[in-house]
Each structure stands twice: as C-alpha cells, then as structure tokens.
Short mmCIF file of C-alpha atoms in Angstrom, two decimals:
data_model
loop_
_atom_site.label_atom_id
_atom_site.label_comp_id
_atom_site.label_asym_id
_atom_site.label_seq_id
_atom_site.Cartn_x
_atom_site.Cartn_y
_atom_site.Cartn_z
CA UNK A 231 29.86 65.33 58.21
CA UNK A 232 31.98 62.64 57.81
CA UNK A 233 35.32 63.08 55.60
CA UNK A 234 37.46 60.36 54.28
CA UNK A 235 39.76 60.48 51.35
CA UNK A 236 36.80 59.46 48.94
CA UNK A 237 35.09 63.02 49.41
CA UNK A 238 37.93 64.96 50.79
CA UNK A 239 38.69 67.14 47.69
CA UNK A 240 35.29 68.31 47.23
CA UNK A 241 35.04 69.22 50.97
CA UNK A 242 38.28 71.11 50.52
CA UNK A 243 36.95 73.04 47.86
CA UNK A 244 33.72 73.53 49.73
CA UNK A 245 35.57 75.03 53.13
CA UNK A 246 37.20 77.89 50.85
CA UNK A 247 34.31 80.01 51.09
CA UNK A 248 33.29 78.68 54.48
CA UNK A 249 36.51 79.71 56.16
CA UNK A 250 36.66 82.90 54.44
CA UNK A 251 32.99 83.95 55.84
CA UNK A 252 33.58 82.10 59.38
CA UNK A 253 33.28 84.07 62.59
CA UNK A 254 35.25 81.27 64.68
CA UNK A 255 36.67 77.84 64.54
CA UNK A 256 36.56 75.05 66.73
CA UNK A 257 38.90 71.94 66.82
CA UNK A 258 39.44 68.65 68.22
CA UNK A 259 41.36 65.49 67.72
CA UNK A 260 41.28 61.84 68.82
CA UNK A 261 44.60 59.88 69.26
CA UNK A 262 46.09 56.44 69.16
CA UNK A 263 47.82 57.35 72.53
CA UNK A 264 48.30 60.10 75.01
CA UNK A 265 51.92 59.46 76.62
CA UNK A 266 54.56 56.91 76.63
CA UNK A 267 56.98 58.63 78.79
CA UNK A 268 57.09 60.14 82.35
CA UNK A 269 54.01 62.03 83.46
CA UNK A 270 54.49 65.95 83.74
CA UNK A 271 55.16 66.60 87.45
CA UNK A 272 53.24 69.03 89.61
CA UNK A 273 56.26 71.37 89.99
CA UNK A 274 57.80 71.16 86.66
CA UNK A 275 58.31 74.27 84.84
CA UNK A 276 56.04 74.79 81.54
CA UNK A 277 59.41 74.24 79.68
CA UNK A 278 59.93 70.85 81.25
CA UNK A 279 56.30 70.03 80.75
CA UNK A 280 56.61 71.03 77.14
CA UNK A 281 59.83 68.72 76.94
CA UNK A 282 58.01 65.83 78.49
CA UNK A 283 54.94 66.06 76.01
CA UNK A 284 57.22 66.37 73.20
CA UNK A 285 59.46 63.26 73.72
CA UNK A 286 56.35 61.19 75.09
CA UNK A 287 53.59 62.17 72.94
CA UNK A 288 54.41 62.63 69.49
CA UNK A 289 55.25 58.89 68.41
CA UNK A 290 51.62 58.61 68.74
CA UNK A 291 49.06 59.72 65.88
CA UNK A 292 45.99 62.22 65.45
CA UNK A 293 43.67 59.67 63.51
CA UNK A 294 40.86 61.79 63.66
CA UNK A 295 40.35 65.70 63.18
CA UNK A 296 37.29 67.37 64.24
CA UNK A 297 36.44 71.09 62.71
CA UNK A 298 33.21 73.01 63.57
CA UNK A 299 32.72 76.36 61.82
CA UNK A 300 30.41 78.85 63.06
CA UNK A 301 29.23 81.98 61.23
CA UNK A 302 27.37 84.73 62.64
CA UNK A 303 24.49 86.36 60.58
CA UNK A 304 24.14 89.87 62.09
CA UNK A 305 20.42 90.47 60.44
CA UNK A 306 19.21 87.24 61.79
CA UNK A 307 21.39 87.33 65.00
CA UNK A 308 22.15 83.93 65.09
CA UNK A 309 24.74 81.54 64.05
CA UNK A 310 24.99 79.02 61.47
CA UNK A 311 27.31 75.83 62.10
CA UNK A 312 28.78 73.17 59.75
CA UNK A 313 30.80 70.22 61.53
CA UNK A 314 33.50 67.88 59.64
CA UNK A 315 34.95 64.86 61.40
CA UNK A 316 38.10 63.79 59.09
CA UNK A 317 39.55 60.23 59.43
CA UNK A 318 43.25 60.91 59.26
CA UNK A 319 46.10 58.26 58.21
CA UNK A 320 49.38 58.53 56.39
CA UNK A 321 49.26 55.90 53.91
CA UNK A 322 52.18 56.84 51.59
CA UNK A 323 51.69 57.68 48.26
CA UNK A 324 54.45 55.27 46.75
CA UNK A 325 57.58 54.27 47.65
CA UNK A 326 59.28 57.65 47.52
CA UNK A 327 56.84 58.85 50.11
CA UNK A 328 57.46 58.90 53.94
CA UNK A 329 56.29 55.39 55.59
CA UNK A 330 55.37 56.30 58.80
CA UNK A 331 55.92 54.25 61.72
CA UNK A 332 53.58 55.14 64.79
CA UNK A 333 52.82 54.00 68.50
CA UNK A 334 49.61 52.99 69.68
CA UNK A 335 48.35 52.80 73.54
CA UNK A 336 45.98 49.95 74.21
CA UNK A 337 44.07 52.04 76.80
CA UNK A 338 43.39 54.79 74.17
CA UNK A 339 42.56 52.23 71.05
CA UNK A 340 40.40 50.23 73.66
CA UNK A 341 38.50 53.29 74.66
CA UNK A 342 38.04 54.72 70.87
CA UNK A 343 36.69 51.12 69.93
CA UNK A 344 34.14 51.18 73.04
CA UNK A 345 32.80 54.41 71.39
CA UNK A 346 32.23 53.09 68.19
CA UNK A 347 35.39 54.28 66.09
CA UNK A 348 35.72 52.70 62.89
CA UNK A 349 39.08 51.70 62.42
CA UNK A 350 38.38 50.01 59.18
CA UNK A 351 37.43 53.07 57.83
CA UNK A 352 40.64 54.78 59.07
CA UNK A 353 42.81 52.48 57.26
CA UNK A 354 41.27 52.03 54.40
CA UNK A 355 39.92 55.76 53.64
CA UNK A 356 41.87 57.85 56.01
CA UNK A 357 43.15 61.17 54.37
CA UNK A 358 46.94 60.91 54.08
CA UNK A 359 49.33 64.11 54.92
CA UNK A 360 52.68 65.42 54.39
CA UNK A 361 54.52 68.16 56.20
CA UNK A 362 56.02 71.16 54.01
CA UNK A 363 59.39 69.60 54.13
CA UNK A 364 58.05 66.10 53.17
CA UNK A 365 56.17 67.84 50.26
CA UNK A 366 59.59 69.69 49.29
CA UNK A 367 61.11 66.31 49.13
CA UNK A 368 58.74 64.32 47.32
CA UNK A 369 58.67 67.19 44.80
CA UNK A 370 62.42 67.06 44.23
CA UNK A 371 62.35 63.44 43.87
CA UNK A 372 59.69 63.79 41.49
CA UNK A 373 61.83 66.22 39.35
CA UNK A 374 64.80 64.22 39.42
CA UNK A 375 62.50 61.26 37.90
CA UNK A 376 61.28 63.57 35.35
CA UNK A 377 64.95 64.67 34.50
CA UNK A 378 66.05 61.01 34.45
CA UNK A 379 63.52 60.15 31.98
CA UNK A 380 64.22 63.19 29.76
CA UNK A 381 68.05 62.86 29.84
CA UNK A 382 68.29 58.79 30.48
CA UNK A 383 70.87 57.36 32.92
CA UNK A 384 74.28 55.66 32.53
CA UNK A 385 74.46 52.30 31.14
CA UNK A 386 74.61 49.39 33.74
CA UNK A 387 76.77 46.37 33.18
CA UNK A 388 74.74 43.32 33.27
CA UNK A 389 76.30 40.52 35.48
CA UNK A 390 76.19 36.59 34.76
CA UNK A 391 73.77 36.26 37.54
CA UNK A 392 71.10 38.52 36.29
CA UNK A 393 71.69 38.21 32.52
CA UNK A 394 69.51 34.61 32.64
CA UNK A 395 66.51 36.59 33.70
CA UNK A 396 67.03 39.59 31.52
CA UNK A 397 67.61 37.53 28.44
CA UNK A 398 64.21 35.95 29.25
CA UNK A 399 62.20 39.02 29.80
CA UNK A 400 63.51 40.51 26.67
CA UNK A 401 62.66 37.05 24.53
CA UNK A 402 59.16 37.98 25.85
CA UNK A 403 59.31 41.39 24.81
CA UNK A 404 60.33 40.32 21.34
CA UNK A 405 57.51 38.19 21.14
CA UNK A 406 55.03 41.13 22.00
CA UNK A 407 56.70 43.39 19.41
CA UNK A 408 55.48 41.10 16.67
CA UNK A 409 52.04 40.42 18.40
CA UNK A 410 48.86 42.41 18.21
CA UNK A 411 48.95 42.21 22.29
CA UNK A 412 48.25 45.96 23.55
CA UNK A 413 50.77 45.77 26.52
CA UNK A 414 52.80 42.94 28.16
CA UNK A 415 53.07 42.75 31.95
CA UNK A 416 56.21 41.93 33.58
CA UNK A 417 55.87 40.64 37.40
CA UNK A 418 58.48 39.38 39.91
CA UNK A 419 61.35 41.32 39.05
CA UNK A 420 63.04 43.38 41.52
CA UNK A 421 64.07 46.97 41.82
CA UNK A 422 67.79 46.43 40.00
CA UNK A 423 66.04 44.11 37.29
CA UNK A 424 63.56 46.56 36.65
CA UNK A 425 66.31 49.25 36.14
CA UNK A 426 68.24 46.69 33.74
CA UNK A 427 64.79 46.35 31.73
CA UNK A 428 64.53 49.90 31.24
CA UNK A 429 67.92 50.23 29.93
CA UNK A 430 67.64 47.16 27.66
CA UNK A 431 64.32 48.14 26.22
CA UNK A 432 65.80 51.51 25.32
CA UNK A 433 68.85 50.01 23.42
CA UNK A 434 67.03 47.10 21.62
CA UNK A 435 63.85 48.51 20.36
CA UNK A 436 64.98 52.49 20.27
CA UNK A 437 61.79 54.38 19.37
CA UNK A 438 59.51 51.54 19.59
CA UNK A 439 58.71 51.20 23.10
CA UNK A 440 57.87 52.43 26.38
CA UNK A 441 58.17 50.96 29.80
CA UNK A 442 56.34 51.90 33.08
CA UNK A 443 56.30 51.04 36.42
CA UNK A 444 52.87 50.35 38.20
CA UNK A 445 52.02 49.10 41.64
CA UNK A 446 49.38 46.02 42.11
CA UNK A 447 48.01 43.90 44.58
CA UNK A 448 51.41 42.25 44.32
CA UNK A 449 53.91 44.60 44.13
CA UNK A 450 55.61 46.52 41.72
CA UNK A 451 55.26 45.49 38.26
CA UNK A 452 56.35 46.73 34.64
CA UNK A 453 54.10 47.46 31.59
CA UNK A 454 55.51 47.57 28.19
CA UNK A 455 53.60 49.19 25.41
CA UNK A 456 54.03 50.44 21.86
CA UNK A 457 54.96 54.03 21.24
CA UNK A 458 52.55 56.54 19.45
CA UNK A 459 53.35 59.23 17.30
CA UNK A 460 55.67 61.97 18.72
CA UNK A 461 52.63 64.13 19.27
CA UNK A 462 50.94 61.72 21.23
CA UNK A 463 53.81 60.94 23.28
CA UNK A 464 54.50 64.40 24.11
CA UNK A 465 51.03 65.00 24.95
CA UNK A 466 51.13 61.69 27.27
CA UNK A 467 54.07 63.10 28.88
CA UNK A 468 52.42 66.35 29.77
CA UNK A 469 49.42 64.59 31.25
CA UNK A 470 51.93 62.16 33.11
CA UNK A 471 53.49 65.14 34.64
CA UNK A 472 50.24 66.90 35.76
CA UNK A 473 49.22 63.62 37.09
CA UNK A 474 52.01 62.97 39.03
CA UNK A 475 51.95 66.62 40.77
CA UNK A 476 48.35 65.87 41.32
CA UNK A 477 49.29 62.68 43.29
CA UNK A 478 51.52 64.59 45.40
CA UNK A 479 48.87 67.37 46.31
CA UNK A 480 46.41 64.59 47.28
CA UNK A 481 49.25 63.13 49.42
CA UNK A 482 49.45 66.21 51.16
CA UNK A 483 45.78 65.96 51.71
CA UNK A 484 44.71 67.12 55.32
CA UNK A 485 48.13 69.36 55.45
CA UNK A 486 46.25 71.60 52.83
CA UNK A 487 43.40 72.03 54.93
CA UNK A 488 45.57 72.74 57.98
CA UNK A 489 47.35 75.44 56.12
CA UNK A 490 44.05 76.72 54.85
CA UNK A 491 42.84 77.19 58.68
CA UNK A 492 46.23 78.61 59.43
CA UNK A 493 45.84 81.69 56.83
CA UNK A 494 42.56 82.39 57.55
CA UNK A 495 43.40 84.28 60.76
CA UNK A 496 40.31 83.06 62.40
CA UNK A 497 40.20 82.68 66.21
CA UNK A 498 40.81 78.96 66.97
CA UNK A 499 38.94 77.70 69.68
CA UNK A 500 39.51 74.32 71.42
CA UNK A 501 38.95 72.41 74.73
CA UNK A 502 42.00 71.52 76.74
CA UNK A 503 43.77 72.22 73.53
CA UNK A 504 47.36 71.87 74.03
CA UNK A 505 47.90 68.04 73.03
CA UNK A 506 45.83 68.84 69.87
CA UNK A 507 47.94 71.92 68.87
CA UNK A 508 51.35 70.06 69.47
CA UNK A 509 50.09 67.00 67.32
CA UNK A 510 48.60 69.50 64.35
CA UNK A 511 52.09 71.48 64.32
CA UNK A 512 54.00 68.02 64.25
CA UNK A 513 52.09 66.22 61.84
CA UNK A 514 50.91 68.68 59.40
CA UNK A 515 53.73 71.62 59.46
CA UNK A 516 56.95 69.90 60.81
CA UNK A 517 58.57 68.55 64.15
CA UNK A 518 57.90 70.46 67.16
CA UNK A 519 60.96 72.36 68.02
CA UNK A 520 63.12 71.53 71.04
CA UNK A 521 63.29 74.69 72.29
CA UNK A 522 60.26 75.61 74.60
CA UNK A 523 60.12 79.25 73.50
CA UNK A 524 60.37 78.45 69.69
CA UNK A 525 57.44 76.38 70.46
CA UNK A 526 55.41 79.31 71.91
CA UNK A 527 56.54 81.44 68.75
CA UNK A 528 55.90 78.85 66.35
CA UNK A 529 52.03 78.10 67.53
CA UNK A 530 51.61 81.77 67.61
CA UNK A 531 52.71 82.65 64.02
CA UNK A 532 50.57 79.72 62.50
CA UNK A 533 47.32 80.56 64.82
CA UNK A 534 47.56 84.16 65.65
CA UNK A 535 44.55 83.98 67.93
CA UNK A 536 43.44 80.90 70.10
CA UNK A 537 41.10 80.51 72.92
CA UNK A 538 40.80 77.58 75.13
CA UNK A 539 37.49 77.19 76.62
CA UNK A 540 39.31 75.29 79.86
CA UNK A 541 41.21 78.75 80.58
CA UNK A 542 37.73 80.69 80.80
CA UNK A 543 36.07 78.03 82.92
CA UNK A 544 39.00 78.10 85.53
CA UNK A 545 38.69 81.95 85.85
CA UNK A 546 37.52 83.76 88.67
CA UNK A 547 34.21 84.80 87.00
CA UNK A 548 33.18 81.27 86.44
CA UNK A 549 34.30 79.34 89.30
CA UNK A 550 30.85 79.46 91.03
CA UNK A 551 28.95 78.42 88.46
CA UNK A 552 30.73 75.81 86.81
CA UNK A 553 31.37 72.81 88.99
CA UNK A 554 33.12 70.92 86.49
CA UNK A 555 34.92 71.62 83.20
CA UNK A 556 34.58 67.98 81.86
CA UNK A 557 32.91 68.85 78.13
CA UNK A 558 30.04 66.62 78.59
CA UNK A 559 29.15 68.13 82.08
CA UNK A 560 29.99 71.58 80.88
CA UNK A 561 27.41 71.39 78.01
CA UNK A 562 24.74 70.59 80.72
CA UNK A 563 25.87 73.50 83.13
CA UNK A 564 25.86 76.04 80.35
CA UNK A 565 22.26 74.83 78.72
CA UNK A 566 20.75 76.24 82.00
CA UNK A 567 20.52 79.70 83.51
CA UNK A 568 22.23 81.84 84.23
CA UNK A 569 24.06 80.91 80.89
CA UNK A 570 22.28 81.91 77.23
CA UNK A 571 23.25 80.04 74.06
CA UNK A 572 22.63 82.33 71.08
CA UNK A 573 20.55 80.36 68.64
CA UNK A 574 22.69 77.97 66.43
CA UNK A 575 21.23 76.90 63.19
CA UNK A 576 22.42 73.68 61.92
CA UNK A 577 23.21 73.36 58.05
CA UNK A 578 21.56 70.14 56.59
CA UNK A 579 24.06 67.22 56.03
CA UNK A 580 26.52 69.33 57.64
CA UNK A 581 25.95 69.08 61.18
CA UNK A 582 25.60 67.86 64.64
CA UNK A 583 22.85 68.33 67.34
CA UNK A 584 22.80 68.06 71.12
CA UNK A 585 19.76 65.77 71.10
CA UNK A 586 22.18 63.18 69.10
CA UNK A 587 25.07 62.55 71.66
CA UNK A 588 28.28 61.34 69.89
CA UNK A 589 30.69 62.26 72.52
CA UNK A 590 34.69 61.46 71.65
CA UNK A 591 34.21 61.86 68.02
CA UNK A 592 36.25 64.81 67.23
CA UNK A 593 33.45 66.42 64.82
CA UNK A 594 31.15 66.58 67.51
CA UNK A 595 33.61 67.35 70.30
CA UNK A 596 34.52 70.37 68.29
CA UNK A 597 30.87 71.08 67.78
CA UNK A 598 30.22 71.06 71.59
CA UNK A 599 33.06 73.08 72.20
CA UNK A 600 31.43 75.75 69.81
CA UNK A 601 28.34 75.60 71.61
CA UNK A 602 30.00 76.17 75.32
CA UNK A 603 32.23 78.62 73.82
CA UNK A 604 29.15 80.79 72.76
CA UNK A 605 27.61 80.42 76.32
CA UNK A 606 30.78 81.32 78.55
CA UNK A 607 31.35 84.48 76.29
CA UNK A 608 27.68 85.78 76.46
CA UNK A 609 28.08 85.16 80.18
CA UNK A 610 30.91 87.56 80.24
CA UNK A 611 28.22 90.15 78.55
CA UNK A 612 25.76 89.46 80.99
CA UNK A 613 28.30 90.80 83.72
CA UNK A 614 28.81 94.16 81.94
CA UNK A 615 26.67 97.37 82.48
CA UNK A 616 25.05 97.86 80.22
CA UNK A 617 24.73 94.19 79.41
CA UNK A 618 26.13 92.67 76.27
CA UNK A 619 23.73 90.18 75.00
CA UNK A 620 25.89 88.46 72.27
CA UNK A 621 29.55 88.75 72.82
CA UNK A 622 31.27 87.77 69.24
CA UNK A 623 34.75 86.35 68.75
CA UNK A 624 36.18 89.61 68.05
CA UNK A 625 35.01 91.23 71.44
CA UNK A 626 37.80 92.81 73.90
CA UNK A 627 35.90 90.66 76.65
CA UNK A 628 37.66 87.75 75.18
CA UNK A 629 41.21 89.28 75.31
CA UNK A 630 42.39 88.07 78.75
CA UNK A 631 41.97 84.38 78.05
CA UNK A 632 43.32 84.88 74.19
CA UNK A 633 46.59 82.73 73.46
CA UNK A 634 46.81 80.81 76.70
CA UNK A 635 46.88 77.03 76.76
CA UNK A 636 45.84 75.36 80.10
CA UNK A 637 48.63 73.10 81.50
CA UNK A 638 46.41 70.66 83.77
CA UNK A 639 49.26 68.88 85.52
CA UNK A 640 51.10 71.81 87.14
CA UNK A 641 49.94 72.65 90.54
CA UNK A 642 50.38 76.73 90.27
CA UNK A 643 51.08 77.26 86.65
CA UNK A 644 47.58 77.20 84.90
CA UNK A 645 48.52 78.05 81.76
CA UNK A 646 51.18 78.91 78.95
CA UNK A 647 51.11 82.22 77.68
CA UNK A 648 52.10 82.29 73.93
CA UNK A 649 52.45 85.96 73.63
CA UNK A 650 54.14 86.71 76.85
CA UNK A 651 55.97 85.47 80.05
CA UNK A 652 54.15 82.55 81.56
CA UNK A 653 52.78 82.96 85.18
CA UNK A 654 55.98 82.66 87.58
CA UNK A 655 54.66 81.73 91.22
CA UNK A 656 57.07 81.77 94.08
CA UNK A 657 58.28 78.12 94.83
CA UNK A 658 60.45 79.22 97.50
CA UNK A 659 58.70 76.43 99.85
CA UNK A 660 59.61 73.49 97.65
CA UNK A 661 62.80 71.44 97.98
CA UNK A 662 64.53 68.71 95.91
CA UNK A 663 65.33 65.77 97.74
CA UNK A 664 67.45 62.98 96.86
CA UNK A 665 67.11 59.77 99.20
CA UNK A 666 67.95 56.10 99.55
CA UNK A 667 65.85 53.89 97.12
CA UNK A 668 64.41 52.07 100.32
CA UNK A 669 62.55 55.10 101.56
CA UNK A 670 59.09 55.62 101.45
CA UNK A 671 56.49 58.39 101.99
CA UNK A 672 56.53 57.76 105.87
CA UNK A 673 60.14 58.10 105.93
CA UNK A 674 60.05 61.50 104.10
CA UNK A 675 56.89 62.73 106.19
CA UNK A 676 59.01 61.75 109.31
CA UNK A 677 62.15 63.82 108.12
CA UNK A 678 60.09 66.85 107.87
CA UNK A 679 57.58 66.35 110.72
CA UNK A 680 59.22 69.12 112.72
CA UNK A 681 58.21 71.90 109.91
CA UNK A 682 54.59 70.77 109.42
CA UNK A 683 53.05 68.72 106.90
CA UNK A 684 54.42 68.13 103.28
CA UNK A 685 53.23 67.53 99.86
CA UNK A 686 55.50 64.94 98.25
CA UNK A 687 55.50 64.73 94.44
CA UNK A 688 57.45 61.71 93.36
CA UNK A 689 60.21 62.22 90.35
CA UNK A 690 61.68 58.88 90.49
CA UNK A 691 62.05 55.86 93.22
CA UNK A 692 65.14 57.98 94.60
CA UNK A 693 64.09 61.87 94.28
CA UNK A 694 60.99 63.72 94.80
CA UNK A 695 59.95 67.51 95.23
CA UNK A 696 58.62 68.46 98.81
CA UNK A 697 56.39 71.14 99.31
CA UNK A 698 55.92 72.60 102.73
CA UNK A 699 52.47 73.71 104.05
CA UNK A 700 54.17 76.07 106.45
CA UNK A 701 56.27 78.61 104.47
CA UNK A 702 57.82 80.19 107.31
CA UNK A 703 59.71 77.17 107.95
CA UNK A 704 61.80 77.14 104.84
CA UNK A 705 64.74 78.68 106.29
CA UNK A 706 64.44 76.38 109.30
CA UNK A 707 64.36 73.24 107.10
CA UNK A 708 67.64 74.47 105.54
CA UNK A 709 69.53 75.14 108.73
CA UNK A 710 68.59 71.63 110.05
CA UNK A 711 68.29 69.33 107.27
CA UNK A 712 70.88 70.57 104.74
CA UNK A 713 73.91 69.05 105.90
CA UNK A 714 74.05 64.90 105.98
CA UNK A 715 75.28 62.36 103.75
CA UNK A 716 71.98 60.00 104.05
CA UNK A 717 70.07 62.42 101.48
CA UNK A 718 70.64 65.26 99.67
CA UNK A 719 68.37 68.76 99.92
CA UNK A 720 68.25 71.70 97.62
CA UNK A 721 66.02 74.48 97.10
CA UNK A 722 64.01 74.47 94.10
CA UNK A 723 65.78 77.16 92.74
CA UNK A 724 69.08 75.78 93.21
CA UNK A 725 68.02 72.62 91.61
CA UNK A 726 66.55 74.18 88.64
CA UNK A 727 69.84 75.98 87.95
CA UNK A 728 72.00 72.64 87.96
CA UNK A 729 69.74 71.12 85.55
CA UNK A 730 69.84 74.40 83.52
CA UNK A 731 73.84 74.41 83.95
CA UNK A 732 73.74 70.70 83.02
CA UNK A 733 71.30 71.01 79.91
CA UNK A 734 73.64 74.16 78.36
CA UNK A 735 76.53 71.93 78.59
CA UNK A 736 74.79 69.12 76.65
CA UNK A 737 73.57 71.53 74.16
CA UNK A 738 77.32 72.85 73.53
CA UNK A 739 78.83 69.35 73.34
CA UNK A 740 75.99 68.25 70.73
CA UNK A 741 76.60 71.54 68.83
CA UNK A 742 80.48 70.71 68.93
CA UNK A 743 79.87 67.33 67.79
CA UNK A 744 77.57 68.17 64.81
CA UNK A 745 80.10 71.01 63.46
CA UNK A 746 83.12 68.37 63.19
CA UNK A 747 80.62 66.43 61.23
CA UNK A 748 80.92 67.32 57.14
CA UNK A 749 77.09 66.17 55.56
CA UNK A 750 77.47 64.60 52.59
CA UNK A 751 75.83 66.11 49.16
CA UNK A 752 72.71 64.42 48.02
CA UNK A 753 72.88 62.96 44.60
CA UNK A 754 71.77 60.02 42.50
CA UNK A 755 74.72 57.82 43.78
CA UNK A 756 73.28 54.10 43.80
CA UNK A 757 71.61 54.35 47.38
CA UNK A 758 68.40 53.12 48.34
CA UNK A 759 66.64 56.54 47.51
CA UNK A 760 68.38 56.92 44.38
CA UNK A 761 67.19 53.40 43.44
CA UNK A 762 63.72 54.14 44.18
CA UNK A 763 63.68 57.17 41.86
CA UNK A 764 65.46 55.25 39.03
CA UNK A 765 63.09 52.62 39.37
CA UNK A 766 60.25 54.65 38.96
CA UNK A 767 61.63 56.21 36.04
CA UNK A 768 59.57 55.79 32.78
CA UNK A 769 62.05 54.82 29.96
CA UNK A 770 61.41 55.26 26.31
CA UNK A 771 63.15 53.61 23.31
#
C-alpha cells in the first residue's frame, strides 16, 4: 500500500492494532545516496567502519520506508501480510521548524529513477518527520509564542526609515475599520515590519482588531480581522492552540510510526540492514552517537530484537544451499526445495505479490525479506529431529542470529554484535605500511616477495594494510623489513594502538576546549530565532 502525507494519519491509526498483533515486522529503505566519504577498508575495526558510515552516509536521506507486517494465524497455520510503502520528505512545518539540507548521489538518484521512483510524489506528498529533540524545541517555541500572545512584548520605537510604511499600512487599516469588508490582507512586509504592525494595531485599535500571520504562495502575509465577543475569542484561542499542537504532531509525522515500532517490542527483520538502521535512528530519533559502543547500546535499546537475513544466509547451515544472498536471487532460491514457505495470505489493498515484481520499492523489498525469512526459518526447523515444520519468530532456533548486523566490507569480521563483543579474529599477519607516493602495487609486492604473496588493502596513496598469506613469516618480515628510512612498517596491533592514543588525545583536547566555553542562556533577545517567534505571534488589541 502506498502511503503519503495525504493518507498517513489514517494508516497510522490502522497500524496501532496491526502492530500489536504482529508476529514479526520487516523493514527496508531507499536513500538519496550511500557514501560521501572513504569506503570501509577490509581491515578496519568495526568501530572504524561505523565511524566512516556515520560521517560519510548520514548527510543523505532515507526517502522511502518499507514496512511489511506478518501475523501468524495459529488456527489456520498460515500468515497474513500487510505491506506499506511510505514516501518520506522533511518538509518544514513553518519558519520555526527545521529546514533540512541533504546530499544526493547521482548514481543513487539515477538508479531510483530507472526503477520508476516518483520524485514528484516524494517532494509534494512526502511524509515529514522530527526527532524527539526537534519536536521538543518546536513545542518550546510554540509555548513561547503563545506566552507572547497572552502577555504582549515590549514597545519598539519606529524609526524614520520604517515610519512611512507603517503609517501607510495603518491608513489602510483605518479604512478597513469603517468598511464592511471581513478581513484585510497586508502583503510585502518583512518580519520586523510585521512586528511593528502587531504593536500599532494593539495601541491604536484596542479591543477592536486582531492580526494573524499566514503563509501563502508569495510568502508570509498579515490578516487583519475584527474581534468577536469575549466568548468567541476565547473559543477561537482554544481552537487555535489545539490546531497548533496538531500541526506539530503532523510535523512529527513518520517519527510517530518509528516510535510505535520501537515500542512494539516485535522482532524487526531486514536484509543487510545496518545502513537502514543507522538512517532510522539518525532521522527519526536523534543524531548517531560518536561512540561505537554507545551506538550499539542505543540501537539495542530502541529495537531489542533484530534479525538480519544476510547473517542467516552466510551461516554454516546455509552455505551449500544459498549460492547468493542478493535479495532477488535469494527469493528464487528459497522458492524451491529444500526450502518451504508457509502459506502467506495477502490482505486486499495492503499487500504485494511475488508474481508482480517491484524490486527496489521499499515496501516490496520489505515484503520479499519477510518471505525469505519465513523460508530460512523453516529450513532451520527441517534440520531438527523431530522436524519442526513451522519456525516462528520466537523460536530458540533463531537465537544464534539475533542482534547481529552484517558488515559486508570487513574481510574477517562478519557482523556487529549488538549485545556482546564483536568477533575478534587474529590479525597478527597484517601490517600497516607507509611508503613513498610513487610506489605502486608492484613495488609493494616486490618488497614482500621473499615472504610469499600478499594482499594489499589501500588506505591512501601513501599507506596500506598488507596481509601475508604465509602467516609463519610474520617474525621474519619484522626482522628484515622493519628498519629503513624509505618506508615505515608497523604490526597491525601497534598501528591500531597509535591511532587509539591519537584519538584519546584529540577527545581530551576537545573536552578541555568545550569546558572553557560558557553557554549562553536562551531567551528572547532579538536574535533571528526569537524574531521568528515574535513575528508569528497573534496580537490582539
């Protein structure tokens, strides 16, 4: 089912009960780009890989979110399935709301376009979102705006520069007061002029007129209207405050759904889902922490049960039967023996079908991920004695795969473990080499040739990791090659220790610098943000 801002609120209400009864949830995302920084190296640590992902990928946006909900019917022994394809775009609610800047990668945009992605629908009807912190700031500004409406603001002097325009506007308001026109629109005035108009209306026409700021196609305009009775105005103020709070809730948008998913405690299934989770946390909950260990803790606290189907595919039990873990190829594989897919009943108007391929549409990919997960789980059951024909999401057979996220680029660290230590393979046979810029692969290969063949993982044009294929030659390498002025050779562990010492020093320096800075108190002081609050304010006179 396609979901945009025009039907999101109805779908959100619908999903309350559906999420509550779900057996497991599948997710997928589409992005404006993948990486703007250096690629992860095959001998990076998981923490280094995460740091590159955090700095190189989070300026892109998740612009389509797929959610597929699978619910198992124990009586019928089959699943029903509902899938949703959400268009996501951070359109600002008003001038006080965040106005997001983001990056695009031409290859990603071109690829999405080739798959029929509707960018017009995204920009016109994409569902907005706010992080918790952004929502709190917006609510604080709204409360301040309402306080100003109630208490008023200080009287500002009108300079000789602004006075002619203010007098011309007040002259028009005078004519409006004696006319039968219902309202007067005042256009083409900047934020400071609007502030002065609020002030003058209150002073010159007390208890007669009210002024509101409104947005139209040409920017912000002022609307002057006559005051109703005291009871009418009090009721309008109540309705206005409720409307303003509702607008903020609508601006929170897809973040509300993400919070519901987190609160559900259901198993969250994805396929190669590390990047999806990073974007979900970053866009809808708050900035990714700098610390890798804080990141693991945060993800696990939000989503305590996560399963990446790629982890299952790469496990020992499946290697012989799964030639490729590419999602489309995987679906073909698990649709045949020895795999079995429990019957999945589609819900009319809410489902996809494997007969109608829509690859790289987030909702469809989430659905396919769910189908593959069912088949992979059931295969685990077929290996048991006695056989378990249907393996549900709470089965202990799935425990070895829970809360592990695939790292595709690292050569010997297959996954991030969210609830424990990551795999820690020996890299004693790996060296860090710094060399002249003119060196090529042949120069490095020749240098190490007495010790057998090597794998070179380039870090820059003057450094690389060197992996010995003959591990028994490690000590000989250090004896023969360590002492020279042409290049610098370090054991992997020594190089990592030097990086850690450098990073620790940098963190201490930044902490010391920040402690010397006294934060300024936030108040209405005439700054740009405060001007936004004041010029949005409804003034009464």
